Structure formats: structure tokens, C-alpha cells
Short mmCIF file of C-alpha atoms in Angstrom, two decimals:
data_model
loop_
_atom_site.label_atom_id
_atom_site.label_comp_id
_atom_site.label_asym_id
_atom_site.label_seq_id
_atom_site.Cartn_x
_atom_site.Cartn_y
_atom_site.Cartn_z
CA UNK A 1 114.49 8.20 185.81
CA UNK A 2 116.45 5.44 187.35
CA UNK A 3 116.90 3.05 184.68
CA UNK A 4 114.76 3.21 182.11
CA UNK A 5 115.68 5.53 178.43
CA UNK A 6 113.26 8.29 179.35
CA UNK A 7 112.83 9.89 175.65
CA UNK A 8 111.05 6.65 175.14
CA UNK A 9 109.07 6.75 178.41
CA UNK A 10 107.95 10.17 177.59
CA UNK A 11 107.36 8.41 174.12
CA UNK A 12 105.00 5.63 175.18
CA UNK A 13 103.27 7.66 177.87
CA UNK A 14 101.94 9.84 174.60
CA UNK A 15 100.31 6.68 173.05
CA UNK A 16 99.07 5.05 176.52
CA UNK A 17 97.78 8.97 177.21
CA UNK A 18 94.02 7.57 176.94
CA UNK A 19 94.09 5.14 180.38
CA UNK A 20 97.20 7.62 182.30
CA UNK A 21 98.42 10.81 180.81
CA UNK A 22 101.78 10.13 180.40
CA UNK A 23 104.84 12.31 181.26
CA UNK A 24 106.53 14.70 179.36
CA UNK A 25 108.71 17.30 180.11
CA UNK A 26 107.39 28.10 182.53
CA UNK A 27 107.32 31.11 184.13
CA UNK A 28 109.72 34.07 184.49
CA UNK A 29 111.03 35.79 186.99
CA UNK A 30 109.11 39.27 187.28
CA UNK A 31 111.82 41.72 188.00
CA UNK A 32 109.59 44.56 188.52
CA UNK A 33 110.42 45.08 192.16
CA UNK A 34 113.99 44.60 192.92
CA UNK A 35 113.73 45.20 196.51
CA UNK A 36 114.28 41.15 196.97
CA UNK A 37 117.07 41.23 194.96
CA UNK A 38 119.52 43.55 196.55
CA UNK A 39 121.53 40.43 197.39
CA UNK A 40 121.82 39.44 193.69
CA UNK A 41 125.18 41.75 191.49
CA UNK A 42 123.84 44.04 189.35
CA UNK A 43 124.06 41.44 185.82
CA UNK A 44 121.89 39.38 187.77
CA UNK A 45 119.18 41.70 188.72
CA UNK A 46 119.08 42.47 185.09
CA UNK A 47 118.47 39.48 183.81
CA UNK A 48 115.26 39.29 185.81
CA UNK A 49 113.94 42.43 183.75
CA UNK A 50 115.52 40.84 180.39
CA UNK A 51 113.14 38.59 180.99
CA UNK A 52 109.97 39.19 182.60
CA UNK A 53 108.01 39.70 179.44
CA UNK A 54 107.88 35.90 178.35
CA UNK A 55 104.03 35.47 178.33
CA UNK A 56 103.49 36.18 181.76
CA UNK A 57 101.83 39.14 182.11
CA UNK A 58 97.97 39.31 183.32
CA UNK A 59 98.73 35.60 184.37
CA UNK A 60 98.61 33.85 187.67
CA UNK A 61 101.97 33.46 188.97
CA UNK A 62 102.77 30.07 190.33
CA UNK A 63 100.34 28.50 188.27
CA UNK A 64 99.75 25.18 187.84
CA UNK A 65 100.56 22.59 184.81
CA UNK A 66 101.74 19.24 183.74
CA UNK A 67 104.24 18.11 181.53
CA UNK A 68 103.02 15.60 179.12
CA UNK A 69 104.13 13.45 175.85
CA UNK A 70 101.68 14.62 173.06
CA UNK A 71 102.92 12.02 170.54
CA UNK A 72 100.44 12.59 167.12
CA UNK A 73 97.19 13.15 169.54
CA UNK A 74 97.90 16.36 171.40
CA UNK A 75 93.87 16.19 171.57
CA UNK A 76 93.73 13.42 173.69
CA UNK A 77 96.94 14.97 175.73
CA UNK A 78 94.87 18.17 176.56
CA UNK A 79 91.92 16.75 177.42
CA UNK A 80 93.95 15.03 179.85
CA UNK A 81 95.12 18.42 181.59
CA UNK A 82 91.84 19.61 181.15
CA UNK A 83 90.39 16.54 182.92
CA UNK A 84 92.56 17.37 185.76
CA UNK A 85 91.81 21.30 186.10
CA UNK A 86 95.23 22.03 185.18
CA UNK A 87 95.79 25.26 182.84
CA UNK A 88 98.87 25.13 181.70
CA UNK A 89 101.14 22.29 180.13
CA UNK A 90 105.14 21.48 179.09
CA UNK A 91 104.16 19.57 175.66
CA UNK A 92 107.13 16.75 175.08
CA UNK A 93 107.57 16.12 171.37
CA UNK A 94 109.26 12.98 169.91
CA UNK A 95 109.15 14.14 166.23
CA UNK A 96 107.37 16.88 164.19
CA UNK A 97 104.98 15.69 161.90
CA UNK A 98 103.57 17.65 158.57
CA UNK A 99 100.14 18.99 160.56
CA UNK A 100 101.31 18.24 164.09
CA UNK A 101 101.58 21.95 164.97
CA UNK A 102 97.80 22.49 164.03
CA UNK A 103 96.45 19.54 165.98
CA UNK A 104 98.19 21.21 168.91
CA UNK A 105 97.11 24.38 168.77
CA UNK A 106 93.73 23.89 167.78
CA UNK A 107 93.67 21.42 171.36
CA UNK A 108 95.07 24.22 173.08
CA UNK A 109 92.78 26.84 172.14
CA UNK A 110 89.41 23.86 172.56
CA UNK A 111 90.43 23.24 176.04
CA UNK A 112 92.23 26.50 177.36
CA UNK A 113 95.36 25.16 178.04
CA UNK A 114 98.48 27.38 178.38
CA UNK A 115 101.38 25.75 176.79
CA UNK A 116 104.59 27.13 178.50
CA UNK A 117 107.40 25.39 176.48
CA UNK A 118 108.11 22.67 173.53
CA UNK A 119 110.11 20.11 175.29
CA UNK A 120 112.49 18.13 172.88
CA UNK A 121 115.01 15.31 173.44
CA UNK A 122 117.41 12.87 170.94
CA UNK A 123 117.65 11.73 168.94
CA UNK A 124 119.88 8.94 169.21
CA UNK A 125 120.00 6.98 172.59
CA UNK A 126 119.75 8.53 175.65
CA UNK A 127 121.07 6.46 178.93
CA UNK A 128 119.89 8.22 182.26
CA UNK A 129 122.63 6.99 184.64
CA UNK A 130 125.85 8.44 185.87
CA UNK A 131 127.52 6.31 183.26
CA UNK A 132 126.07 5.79 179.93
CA UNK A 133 124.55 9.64 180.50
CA UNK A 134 127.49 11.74 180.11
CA UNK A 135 128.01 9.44 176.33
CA UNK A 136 124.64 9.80 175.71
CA UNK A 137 122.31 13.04 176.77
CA UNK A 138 122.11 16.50 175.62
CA UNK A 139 124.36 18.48 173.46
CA UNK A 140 127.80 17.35 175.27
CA UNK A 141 128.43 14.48 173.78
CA UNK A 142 130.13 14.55 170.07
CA UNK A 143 128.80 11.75 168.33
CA UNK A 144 124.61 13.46 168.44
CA UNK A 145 125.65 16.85 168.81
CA UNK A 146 124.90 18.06 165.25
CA UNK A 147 121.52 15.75 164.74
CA UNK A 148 120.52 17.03 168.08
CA UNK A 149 121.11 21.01 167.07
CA UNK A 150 119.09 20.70 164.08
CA UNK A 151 116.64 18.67 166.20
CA UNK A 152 116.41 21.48 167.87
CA UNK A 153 116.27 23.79 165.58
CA UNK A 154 113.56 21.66 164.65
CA UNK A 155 111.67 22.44 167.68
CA UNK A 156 112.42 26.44 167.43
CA UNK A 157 110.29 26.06 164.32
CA UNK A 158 107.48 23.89 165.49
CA UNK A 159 106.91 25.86 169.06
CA UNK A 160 106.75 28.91 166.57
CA UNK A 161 104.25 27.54 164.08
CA UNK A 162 102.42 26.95 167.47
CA UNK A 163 103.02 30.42 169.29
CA UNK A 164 105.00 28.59 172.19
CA UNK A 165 107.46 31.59 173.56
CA UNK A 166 109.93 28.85 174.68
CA UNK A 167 112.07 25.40 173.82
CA UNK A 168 113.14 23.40 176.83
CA UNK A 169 115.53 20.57 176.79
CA UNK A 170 118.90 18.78 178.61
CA UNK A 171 121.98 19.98 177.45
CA UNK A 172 123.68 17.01 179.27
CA UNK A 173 126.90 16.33 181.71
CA UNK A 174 128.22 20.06 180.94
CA UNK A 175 131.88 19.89 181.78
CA UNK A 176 133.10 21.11 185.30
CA UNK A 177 136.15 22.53 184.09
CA UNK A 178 135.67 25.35 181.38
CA UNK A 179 138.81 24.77 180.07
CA UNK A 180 138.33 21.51 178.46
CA UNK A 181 137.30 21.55 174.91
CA UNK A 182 134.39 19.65 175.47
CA UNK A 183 133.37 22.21 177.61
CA UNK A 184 134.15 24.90 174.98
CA UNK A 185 132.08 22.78 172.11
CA UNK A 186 129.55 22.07 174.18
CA UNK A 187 128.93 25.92 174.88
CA UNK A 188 128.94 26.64 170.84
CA UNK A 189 126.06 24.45 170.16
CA UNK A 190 124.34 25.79 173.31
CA UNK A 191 124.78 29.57 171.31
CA UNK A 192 123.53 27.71 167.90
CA UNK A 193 120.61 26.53 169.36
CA UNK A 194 119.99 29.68 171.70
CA UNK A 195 120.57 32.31 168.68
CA UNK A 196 118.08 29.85 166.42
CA UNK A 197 115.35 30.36 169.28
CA UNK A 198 116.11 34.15 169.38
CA UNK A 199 115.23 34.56 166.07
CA UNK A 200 112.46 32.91 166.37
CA UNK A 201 111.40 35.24 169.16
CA UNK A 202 111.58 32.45 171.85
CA UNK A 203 113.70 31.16 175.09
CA UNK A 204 115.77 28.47 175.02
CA UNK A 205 115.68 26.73 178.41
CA UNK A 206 118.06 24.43 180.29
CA UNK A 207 116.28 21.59 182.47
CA UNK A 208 118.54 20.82 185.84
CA UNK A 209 119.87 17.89 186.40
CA UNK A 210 123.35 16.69 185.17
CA UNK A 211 125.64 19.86 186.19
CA UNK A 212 126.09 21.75 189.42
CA UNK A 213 124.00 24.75 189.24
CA UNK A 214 127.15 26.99 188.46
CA UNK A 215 128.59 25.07 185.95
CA UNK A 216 125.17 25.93 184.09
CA UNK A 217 125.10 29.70 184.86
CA UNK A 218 128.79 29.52 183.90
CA UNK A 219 127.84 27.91 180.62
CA UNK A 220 124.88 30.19 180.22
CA UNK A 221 127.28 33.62 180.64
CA UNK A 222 129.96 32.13 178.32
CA UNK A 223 126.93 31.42 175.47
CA UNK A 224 126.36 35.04 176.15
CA UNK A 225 123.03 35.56 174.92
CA UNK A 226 119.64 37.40 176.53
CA UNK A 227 116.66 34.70 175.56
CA UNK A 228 118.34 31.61 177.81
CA UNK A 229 116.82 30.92 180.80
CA UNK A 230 116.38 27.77 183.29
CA UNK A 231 113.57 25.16 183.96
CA UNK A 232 113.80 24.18 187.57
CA UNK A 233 113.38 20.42 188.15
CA UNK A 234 113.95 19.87 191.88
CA UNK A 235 114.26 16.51 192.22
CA UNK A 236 116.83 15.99 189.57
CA UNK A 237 119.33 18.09 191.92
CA UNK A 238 118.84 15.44 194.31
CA UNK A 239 118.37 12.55 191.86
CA UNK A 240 122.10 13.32 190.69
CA UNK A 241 123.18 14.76 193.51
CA UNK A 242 124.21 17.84 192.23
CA UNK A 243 122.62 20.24 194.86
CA UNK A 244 120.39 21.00 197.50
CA UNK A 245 117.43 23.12 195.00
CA UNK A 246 116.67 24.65 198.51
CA UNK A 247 120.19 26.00 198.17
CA UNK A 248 120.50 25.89 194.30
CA UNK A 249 117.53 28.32 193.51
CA UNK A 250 119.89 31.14 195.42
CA UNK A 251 122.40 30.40 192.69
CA UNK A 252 119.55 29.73 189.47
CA UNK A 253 116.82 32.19 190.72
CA UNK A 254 117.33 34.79 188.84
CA UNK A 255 117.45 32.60 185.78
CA UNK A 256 114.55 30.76 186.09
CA UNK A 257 111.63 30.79 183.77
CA UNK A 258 110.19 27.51 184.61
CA UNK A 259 109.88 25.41 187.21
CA UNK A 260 109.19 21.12 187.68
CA UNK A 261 107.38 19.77 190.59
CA UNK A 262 108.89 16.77 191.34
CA UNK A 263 109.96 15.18 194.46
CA UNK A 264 113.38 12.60 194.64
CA UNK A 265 115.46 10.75 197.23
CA UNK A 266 119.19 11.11 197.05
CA UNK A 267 121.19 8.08 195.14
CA UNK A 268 123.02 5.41 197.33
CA UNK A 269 124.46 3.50 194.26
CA UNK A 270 127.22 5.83 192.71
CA UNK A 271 126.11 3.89 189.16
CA UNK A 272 122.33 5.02 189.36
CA UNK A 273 120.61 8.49 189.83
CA UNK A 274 118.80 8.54 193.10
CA UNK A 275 114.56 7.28 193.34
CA UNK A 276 112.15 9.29 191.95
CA UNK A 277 108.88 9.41 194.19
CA UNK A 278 105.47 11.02 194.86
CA UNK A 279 105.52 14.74 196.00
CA UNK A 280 106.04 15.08 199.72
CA UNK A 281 107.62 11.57 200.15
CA UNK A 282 110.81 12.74 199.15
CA UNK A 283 113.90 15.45 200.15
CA UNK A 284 112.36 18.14 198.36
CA UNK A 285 111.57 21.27 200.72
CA UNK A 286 108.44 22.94 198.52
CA UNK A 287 107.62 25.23 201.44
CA UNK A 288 110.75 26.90 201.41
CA UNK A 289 111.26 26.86 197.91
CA UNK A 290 107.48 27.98 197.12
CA UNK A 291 108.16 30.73 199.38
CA UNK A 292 111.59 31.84 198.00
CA UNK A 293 109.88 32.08 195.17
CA UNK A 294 107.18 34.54 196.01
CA UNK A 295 110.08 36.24 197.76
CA UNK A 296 111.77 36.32 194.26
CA UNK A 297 108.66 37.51 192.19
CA UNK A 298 108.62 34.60 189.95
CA UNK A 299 105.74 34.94 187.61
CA UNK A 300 105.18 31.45 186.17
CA UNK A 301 104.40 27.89 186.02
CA UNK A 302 105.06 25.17 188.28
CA UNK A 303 104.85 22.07 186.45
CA UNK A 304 104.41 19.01 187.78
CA UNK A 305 105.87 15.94 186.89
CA UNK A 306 106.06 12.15 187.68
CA UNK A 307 107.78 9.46 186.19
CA UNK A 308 105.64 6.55 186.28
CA UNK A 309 102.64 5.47 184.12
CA UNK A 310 99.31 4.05 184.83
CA UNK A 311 96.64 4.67 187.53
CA UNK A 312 99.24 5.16 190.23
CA UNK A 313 100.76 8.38 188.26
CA UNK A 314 96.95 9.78 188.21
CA UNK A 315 96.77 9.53 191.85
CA UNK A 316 100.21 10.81 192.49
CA UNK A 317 99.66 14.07 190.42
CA UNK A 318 96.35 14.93 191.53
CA UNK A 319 97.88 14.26 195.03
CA UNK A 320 100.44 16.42 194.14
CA UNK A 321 98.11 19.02 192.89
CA UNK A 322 96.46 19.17 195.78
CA UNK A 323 99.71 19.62 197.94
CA UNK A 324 101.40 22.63 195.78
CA UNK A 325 98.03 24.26 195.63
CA UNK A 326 97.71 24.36 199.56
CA UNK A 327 101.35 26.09 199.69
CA UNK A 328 101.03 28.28 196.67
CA UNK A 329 97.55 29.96 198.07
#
């Protein structure tokens, strides 16, 4: 988002879900046949089979969803997906209200919808530009770091209560240089978190966006652990221009477990992330990527997302529903 705080867009698109249906914020690689992965070292073969059994099996691969703010009426946030013959869902969460996790799942279960991950974000301000971000989002910066582990934590708890397999969130401007200390702090809340979610029996997800795609696999080996995985946002690549995603899901593949449909132009003005727009109007490839990941076995969601509000977001995500559905088949 180009300059607006987007915790709080994902916020007020929860309470306005009744005219739009809001933002918000799955899907793992297979691994069964490895015969597409030959290219791939041996660790990173295995982490397809480390995790391929994250709620996927029996299930459509490449199915459809939308990621949405459920603020305290997560019936009124299904219905929504339901409305728009979506079955599966990325439920954002601002805070975790006593009886919050019931409302959900009973929604969930009334109109079928598959949720794939708990997103979570904050607290504390959140600027999403190249420079008030790097102060500001995910785990890097100092100031949040602790209220935004036990946030988390937070989450691990709630998307249990609920029987969500996975948290999702940024972990911010993750340090190019792995031997800066931020970069080595920022790594042992990323373990906190991740071993939390393990417990808990879940995955604890990175969204794209702020770091090259190997400064997060680099950050992902150093936490170490088995139950970490990547959600996919293609636009954001571009929207920060990190990275190509046609080029970056050679690099992530083998870590991803969920995916964002999204579409972005690349930014001209070095102090703001590139435009968001609708899917297809933008410098995202989807044919090659949807194919690279049929090539690549992935198993799960592709969730669509667009970061406006109102009537024109409707029409933009059933437009984009329309579009992914004709390449996925």
C-alpha cells in the first residue's frame, strides 16, 4: 500500500465488510514427485516433503481464496467469501477477543470456508514506505519487537483455538548483511515466534515484500527450524522492487506454502513503494508463474488480494477471480 498504514486499512475494511469485503492478509508445496526438482540441492528438495502435510491433502491445489479483515464479525466476513464462491480465506486479525475464536469457527464451518492462515500485524505503528517502514514493520525494528512476539504468540494461540495449521505475518526490512546485529536479533525473534507456532503444531509464514528473496531464505536457514515457510505476494516484489516473482519463485519455491494474487507496477519515487492495481493491469506474469507452479507441485491456495475498499474492490476481485481461474484450469 502506497501511503496509507495498512494494519488500519485491513482494520476498517473488517467493519465496512457489509457494503465491500475488505482486505486482509496457503498451500504447500507437494513434494511427492521430485522429478521437477532435480534442479533444487538436496536441503531444498527436502523441505518440500517437510512440508507437504499442512492441510493439503484431498484438496484442490491452486485453489482459490481471499484474504479478508474479520474484525469482531468473522460472520459477516465469510459470508462475504461465500457470496463470492470463494472456498478458502487468509483471516486478518487486529486483536483477539474473549469468544472471537468461536465466532470464527462456527462461520467457517456455516459457510464451508477453508481458512489457510491467521494473519497478524502491530502493534504499534506501521509506515508502508521505504522510509518510515524499515522503523516501523515487522519484527526488525527494536522499539515493537517484544510487543510484537507476544502478539504473535498471541496469534499461535488463537489460530489453534480455531484449528488454523498456520500464522502469517511481515517480519519487516530484514537486514542485507547477516553480520549486523540487527540482522542477528532480528533472526532470534523470528526462532521465538517460529518455535511458539511449532508447538502449537502450526507454520509460521513470512509474507514477501521488504527483503530480497535470499535475504529471507538466508534468514529462514539461520532460524533453523522445519514449520517456517513463505506466503508469496507477487506484487509486493515489484511494489518494493525487490525482485522479479517470475524470477523470485526459482529462489522461494520450494518454501512456499501460500501464495497472494496481487498485481503491482514498479515504484518511480525512491520514497514510495510502487502502485498497487487490478490483476492483469500490472507487471505481474501469472501465466508463467501459475505454470511454474504446477511444474513445482504446489498444493495450495492462491489468495487474492486488493488494496482498495468499496464497490471498485468487488469488481476488481471477482475480475480477478475470473482471470486466475481461466489459467489455473
Amino acid at each position: 500500500m502506497k501511503n496509507r498504514n495498512r494494519r488500519e486499512f485491513l482494520k476498517s475494511s473488517a467493519v465496512a465488510v457489509a457494503a465491500g469485503f475488505g482486505l486482509g492478509r496457503e498451500g504447500i508445496m507437494s513434494g511427492e514427485d521430485f522429478e521437477d526438482l532435480r534442479p533444487f540441492r538436496a536441503e531444498v528438495r527436502a523441505a518440500y516433503s517437510a512440508q507437504k502435510a499442512f492441510g493439503n491433502e484431498g484438496k484442490k491445489a491452486l485453489r482459490l481464496g481471499l484474504i479478508i479483515g474479520i474484525g469482531n464479525d468473522p460472520d459477516a466476513a465469510m459470508a462475504k467469501v461465500h457470496e463470492l464462491g470463494l472456498p478458502t480465506c487468509q483471516a486478518y486479525c487486529e486483536e483477539f477477543q474473549p469468544g472471537l475464536a468461536k465466532k470464527l469457527t462456527a462461520a467457517l464451518g456455516k459457510y464451508g470456508i477453508e481458512a489457510t492462515s491467521i494473519v497478524v500485524g502491530g502493534p504499534g505503528k506501521e509506515v508502508w514506505d521505504f522510509y518510515g517502514g524499515p522503523l516501523t514493520i515487522g519484527l526488525v525494528p527494536r522499539e515493537t519487537r517484544a510487543a510484537r512476539v507476544a502478539h504473535f504468540k498471541k496469534a499461535s494461540e488463537f489460530a489453534k483455538e480455531c484449528g488454523v495449521a498456520a500464522v502469517q505475518t511481515h517480519c519487516g526490512f530484514i537486514p542485507e548483511n547477516p553480520n549486523e546485529e540487527l540482522y542477528k536479533e532480528t533472526v532470534a525473534a523470528m526462532r521465538e515466534v517460529a518455535e511458539y507456532c511449532k508447538r502449537n503444531g502450526q507454520n509460521f509464514r513470512y509474507e514477501t515484500g521488504q527483503e530480497t528473496p535470499i535475504t529471507l531464505v538466508r534468514a529462514m536457514k539461520d532460524v533453523g527450524l522445519d514449520n517456517q515457510g513463505v506466503n508469496f505476494d507477487m506484487a509486493n516484489l515489484i511494489l518494493y522492487g525487490k525482485a522479479n516473482p517470475v524470477d523470485a519463485i526459482e529462489i522461494l519455491g520450494p518454501y512456499v506454502q501460500g501464495i497472494h494474487a496481487k498485481d503491482g507496477l514498479w515504484p518511480t519515487n525512491p520514497k514510495e513503494l510502487g502502485e498497487e492495481v487490478a490483476i492483469g493491469k500490472g507487471k505481474v506474469d501469472f501465466a508463467r508463474i501459475i505454470a511454474r507452479l504446477k511444474e513445482m507441485k504446489y498444493a495450495g491456495a492462491v489468495t487474492i488480494e486488493r488494496e482498495i475498499s468499496g464497490e471498485k474492490q468487488m469488481e476488481d476481485v471477482r475480475g480477478a477471480k475470473e482471470y486466475l481461474e481461466k489459467l489455473i484450469g
